Short mmCIF file of C-alpha atoms in Angstrom, two decimals:
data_model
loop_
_atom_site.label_atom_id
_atom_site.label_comp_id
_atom_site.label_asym_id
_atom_site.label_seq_id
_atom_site.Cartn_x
_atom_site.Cartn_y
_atom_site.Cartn_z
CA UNK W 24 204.93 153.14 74.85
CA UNK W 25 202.46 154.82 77.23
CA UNK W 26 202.75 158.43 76.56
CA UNK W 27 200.28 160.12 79.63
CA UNK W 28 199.43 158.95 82.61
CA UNK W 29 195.88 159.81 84.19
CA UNK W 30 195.99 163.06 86.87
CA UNK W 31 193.37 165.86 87.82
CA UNK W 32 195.20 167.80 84.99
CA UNK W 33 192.96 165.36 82.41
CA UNK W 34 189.90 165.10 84.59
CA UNK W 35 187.22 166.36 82.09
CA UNK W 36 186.57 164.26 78.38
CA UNK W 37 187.43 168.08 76.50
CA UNK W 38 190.67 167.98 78.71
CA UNK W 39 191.33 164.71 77.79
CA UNK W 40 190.79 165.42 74.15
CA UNK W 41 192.67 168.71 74.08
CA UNK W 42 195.58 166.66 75.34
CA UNK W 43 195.36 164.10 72.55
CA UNK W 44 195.78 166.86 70.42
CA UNK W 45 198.41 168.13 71.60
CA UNK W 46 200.22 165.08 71.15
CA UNK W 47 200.36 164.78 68.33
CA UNK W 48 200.51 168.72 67.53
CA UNK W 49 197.69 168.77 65.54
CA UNK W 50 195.27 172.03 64.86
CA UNK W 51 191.82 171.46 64.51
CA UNK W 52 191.92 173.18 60.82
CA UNK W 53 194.40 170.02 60.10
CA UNK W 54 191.34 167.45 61.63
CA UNK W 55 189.03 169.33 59.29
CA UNK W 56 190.43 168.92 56.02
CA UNK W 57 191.76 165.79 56.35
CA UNK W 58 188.72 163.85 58.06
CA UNK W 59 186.13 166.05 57.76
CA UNK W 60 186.06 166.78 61.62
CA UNK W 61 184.32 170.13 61.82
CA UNK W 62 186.59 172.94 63.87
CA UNK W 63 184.12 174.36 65.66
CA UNK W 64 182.72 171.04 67.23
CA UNK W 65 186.03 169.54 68.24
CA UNK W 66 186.56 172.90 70.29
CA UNK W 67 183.01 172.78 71.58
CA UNK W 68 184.08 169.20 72.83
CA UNK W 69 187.32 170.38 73.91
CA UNK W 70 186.34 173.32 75.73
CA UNK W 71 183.25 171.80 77.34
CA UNK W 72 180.78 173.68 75.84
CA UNK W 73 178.84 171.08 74.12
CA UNK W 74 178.72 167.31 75.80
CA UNK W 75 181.15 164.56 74.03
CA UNK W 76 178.57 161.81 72.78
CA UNK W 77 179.33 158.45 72.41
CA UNK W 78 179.44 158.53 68.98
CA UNK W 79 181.67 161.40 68.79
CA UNK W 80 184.24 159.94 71.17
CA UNK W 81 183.92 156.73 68.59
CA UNK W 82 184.98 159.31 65.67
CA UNK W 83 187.98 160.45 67.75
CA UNK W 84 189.35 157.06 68.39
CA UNK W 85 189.06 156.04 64.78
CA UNK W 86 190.69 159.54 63.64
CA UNK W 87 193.66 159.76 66.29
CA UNK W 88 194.62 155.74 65.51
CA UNK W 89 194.50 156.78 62.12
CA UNK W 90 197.42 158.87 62.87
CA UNK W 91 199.40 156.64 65.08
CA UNK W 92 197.65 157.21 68.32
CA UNK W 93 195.72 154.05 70.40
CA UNK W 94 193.03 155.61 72.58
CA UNK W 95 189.49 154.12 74.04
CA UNK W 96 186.60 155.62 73.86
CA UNK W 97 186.46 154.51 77.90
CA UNK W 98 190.14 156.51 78.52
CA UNK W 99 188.37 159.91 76.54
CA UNK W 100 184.63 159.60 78.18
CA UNK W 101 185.22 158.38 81.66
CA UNK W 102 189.22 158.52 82.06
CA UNK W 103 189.19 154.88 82.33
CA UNK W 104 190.45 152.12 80.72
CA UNK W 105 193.65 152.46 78.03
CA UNK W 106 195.66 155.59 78.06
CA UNK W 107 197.04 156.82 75.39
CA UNK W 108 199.45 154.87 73.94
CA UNK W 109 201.66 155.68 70.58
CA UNK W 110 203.04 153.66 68.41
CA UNK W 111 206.22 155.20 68.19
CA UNK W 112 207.33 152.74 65.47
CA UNK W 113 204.64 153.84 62.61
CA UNK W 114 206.65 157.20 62.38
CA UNK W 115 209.71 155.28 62.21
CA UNK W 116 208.39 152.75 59.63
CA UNK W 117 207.10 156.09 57.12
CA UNK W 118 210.57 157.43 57.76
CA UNK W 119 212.56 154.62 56.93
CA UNK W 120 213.77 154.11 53.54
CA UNK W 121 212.27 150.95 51.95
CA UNK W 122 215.65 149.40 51.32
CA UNK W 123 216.48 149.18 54.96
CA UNK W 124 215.04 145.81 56.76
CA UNK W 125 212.49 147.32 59.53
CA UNK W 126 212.17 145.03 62.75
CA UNK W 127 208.49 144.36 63.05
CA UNK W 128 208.12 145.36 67.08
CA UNK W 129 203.81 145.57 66.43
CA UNK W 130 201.68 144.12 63.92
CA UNK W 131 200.03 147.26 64.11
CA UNK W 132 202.76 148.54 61.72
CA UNK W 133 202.02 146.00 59.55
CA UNK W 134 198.29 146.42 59.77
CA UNK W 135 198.85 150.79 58.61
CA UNK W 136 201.39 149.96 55.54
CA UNK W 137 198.67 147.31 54.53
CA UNK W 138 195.98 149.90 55.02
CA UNK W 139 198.17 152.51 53.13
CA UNK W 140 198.56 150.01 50.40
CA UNK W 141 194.86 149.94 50.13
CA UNK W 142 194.66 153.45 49.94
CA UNK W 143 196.89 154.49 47.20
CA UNK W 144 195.04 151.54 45.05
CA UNK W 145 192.00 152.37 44.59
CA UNK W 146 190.14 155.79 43.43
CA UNK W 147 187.53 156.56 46.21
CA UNK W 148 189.23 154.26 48.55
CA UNK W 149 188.32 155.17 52.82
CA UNK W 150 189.37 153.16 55.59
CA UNK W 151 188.36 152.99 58.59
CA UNK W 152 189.17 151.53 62.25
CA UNK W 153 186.32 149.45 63.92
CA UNK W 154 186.09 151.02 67.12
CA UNK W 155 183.42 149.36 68.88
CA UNK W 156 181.71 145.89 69.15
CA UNK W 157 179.03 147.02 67.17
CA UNK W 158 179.55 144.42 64.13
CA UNK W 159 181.09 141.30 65.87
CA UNK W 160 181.74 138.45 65.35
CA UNK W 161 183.12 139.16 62.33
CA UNK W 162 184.72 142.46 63.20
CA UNK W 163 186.60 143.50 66.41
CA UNK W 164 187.46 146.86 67.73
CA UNK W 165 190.75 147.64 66.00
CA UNK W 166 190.19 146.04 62.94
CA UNK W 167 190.85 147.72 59.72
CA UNK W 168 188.31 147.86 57.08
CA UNK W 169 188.40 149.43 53.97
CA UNK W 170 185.68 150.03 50.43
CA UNK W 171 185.12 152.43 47.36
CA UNK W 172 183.08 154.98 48.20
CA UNK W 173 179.59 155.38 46.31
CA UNK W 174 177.52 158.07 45.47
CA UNK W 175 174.28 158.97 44.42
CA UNK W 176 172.30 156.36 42.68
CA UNK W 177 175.18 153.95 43.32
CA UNK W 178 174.34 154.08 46.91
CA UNK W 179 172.33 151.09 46.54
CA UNK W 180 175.60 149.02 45.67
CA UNK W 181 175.74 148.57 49.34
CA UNK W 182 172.27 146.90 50.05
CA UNK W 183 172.67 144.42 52.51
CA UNK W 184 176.21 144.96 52.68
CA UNK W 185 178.44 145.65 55.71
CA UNK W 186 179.39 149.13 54.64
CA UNK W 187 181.86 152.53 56.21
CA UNK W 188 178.59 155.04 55.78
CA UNK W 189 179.17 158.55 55.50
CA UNK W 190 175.89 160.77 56.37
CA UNK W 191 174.87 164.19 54.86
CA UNK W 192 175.54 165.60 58.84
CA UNK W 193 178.81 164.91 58.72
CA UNK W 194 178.72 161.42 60.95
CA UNK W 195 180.25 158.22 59.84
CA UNK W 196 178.99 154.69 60.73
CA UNK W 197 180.18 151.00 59.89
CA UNK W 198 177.13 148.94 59.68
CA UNK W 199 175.09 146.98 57.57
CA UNK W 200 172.78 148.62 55.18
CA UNK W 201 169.32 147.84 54.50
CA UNK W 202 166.93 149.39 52.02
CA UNK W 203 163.41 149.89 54.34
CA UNK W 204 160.16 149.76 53.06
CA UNK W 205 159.56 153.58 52.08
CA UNK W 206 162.61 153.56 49.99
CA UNK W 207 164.98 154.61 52.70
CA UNK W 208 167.65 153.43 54.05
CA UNK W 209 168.07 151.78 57.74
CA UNK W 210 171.92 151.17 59.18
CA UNK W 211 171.63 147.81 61.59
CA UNK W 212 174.10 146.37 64.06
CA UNK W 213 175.02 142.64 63.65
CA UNK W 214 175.86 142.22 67.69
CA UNK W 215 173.29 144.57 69.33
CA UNK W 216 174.11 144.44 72.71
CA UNK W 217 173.33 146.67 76.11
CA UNK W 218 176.29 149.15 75.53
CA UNK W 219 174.90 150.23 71.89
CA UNK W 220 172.30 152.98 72.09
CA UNK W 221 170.49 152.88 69.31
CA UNK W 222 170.96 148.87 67.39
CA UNK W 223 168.89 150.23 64.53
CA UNK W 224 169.35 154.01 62.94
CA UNK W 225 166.22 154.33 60.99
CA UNK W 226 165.56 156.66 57.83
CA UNK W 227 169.33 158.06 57.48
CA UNK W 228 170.15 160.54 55.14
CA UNK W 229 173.07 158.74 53.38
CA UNK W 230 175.64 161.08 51.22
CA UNK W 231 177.90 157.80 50.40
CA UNK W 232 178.74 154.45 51.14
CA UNK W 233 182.07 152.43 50.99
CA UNK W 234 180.97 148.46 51.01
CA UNK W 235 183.75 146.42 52.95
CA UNK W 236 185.91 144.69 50.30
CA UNK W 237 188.78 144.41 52.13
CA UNK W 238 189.35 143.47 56.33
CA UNK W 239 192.84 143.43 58.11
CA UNK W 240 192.71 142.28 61.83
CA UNK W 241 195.41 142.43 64.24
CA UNK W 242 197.99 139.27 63.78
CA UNK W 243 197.80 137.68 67.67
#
C-alpha cells in the first residue's frame, strides 16, 4: 500500500524525512534509544541544517524498514524512485494472536517474524537490512542479516568475515572486515562499483562487530 505520493509539500530530503516520521508517529527520543540515532542529528537532517549524506540516508532506510516502513535511499535524497510504502500487514501479523491462521499477503512478513525469531535467540543478537549493493552477489538490498555482537578483544572474531560493524561515532556498516598491516582494522566492499564512495574505509575505529551467521532474502 503506497502511503504518500510525491508533491512540492516533500520537495527537500529533511521534508521528506520529517514526513517519514510522522508516519509512523515516531519522536526522535524514540529513534535514539532504540537504534542509537542521535536526536539532535536527525533534526539537523530534518530541518536542513546539516546536509543528509549518503550514508545517513542508508541508516534511515535500514531503521524505518525495521519498523514496517519500505523507503529508498533514491525516494529520501532525490525524491525519486520508491515512495514510501507500508506494510500494513506486519502490524497486523504482531497483533494477531498466534492461534489464528494469518494469510501470508508479503514474504516480507515472513522475512520480520524470522528476523524476530533471531532476535529473541540469541544474547547480543542485531539485525540489520542490507540497504545498498555494496556486498553483492551474495547480498541484495533488502536482505536481512543478522550476528552476535563482539566486543573488545573479541573484535577480531570477525577477521575476514562479512560483518554488521558498529563504529565508536555512532555509524554502522555491513562489510567485510580485514585486519591491515598496522594492527587496524579496514571495512572493504565485495561489489565496489561507481555509486559507492568510498569501496575501502581505512583505519576505523571499531566499538563492535556482529559476524553474519544468519541471511534471510526475500522469497520471489
Amino acid at each position: 500500500m503506497t502511503v504518500v505520493q510525491s508533491t512540492v509539500e516533500f520537495d527537500t530530503p529533511g521534508k521528506r524525512l520529517k514526513h517519514i516520521r510522522s508516519l509512523l508517529r515516531m519522536s526522535r527520543a524514540y529513534l535514539q534509544e532504540k537504534y542509537g540515532l542521535p536526536e539532535v542529528t536527525l533534526k539537523s537532517w530534518e530541518n536542513g541544517t546539516t546536509n543528509l549524506t549518503k550514508s545517513g540516508a542508508e541508516r534511515c532506510v535500514e531503521i524505518y524498514r525495521s519498523e514496517g516502513l519500505i523507503v529508498s535511499e533514491d525516494w529520501i535524497l532525490e525524491g525519486n524512485g520508491l515512495e514510501p510504502t507500508a506494510t500494513i500487514t506486519v502490524s497486523h501479523y504482531f497483533a494477531t494472536p498466534s492461534n489464528k491462521d494469518l494469510p501470508i499477503e508479503d514474504d516480507e512478513i515472513a522475512m520480520i517474524k524470522d528476523a524476530n525469531s533471531f532476535k529473541e535467540s540469541y544474547a547480543n543478537a542485531v539485525i540489520l537490512i542490507v540497504s545498498n549493493d555494496d556486498m553483492r552477489p551474495f547480498y541484495r538490498p533488502g536482505d536481512y542479516v543478522a550476528g552476535k555482537m563482539r566486543f573488545s578483544t573479541n573484535i577480531d572474531d570477525g577477521i575476514n568475515k562479512d560483518c554488521i560493524v558498529y563504529l565508536k561515532n555512532g555509524e554502522r556498516f555491513f562489510r567485510r572486515l580485514i585486519k591491515n598491516s598496522s594492527g587496524g582494522y579496514n571495512l572493504t566492499c565485495l561489489n565496489p562499483n561507481e555509486n559507492t564512495a568510498e569501496p575501502v574505509l581505512y583505519d576505523v575505529d571499531v566499538e563492535g562487530v556482529a559476524p553474519v551467521i544468519w541471511h534471510r532474502w526475500k522469497d520471489e
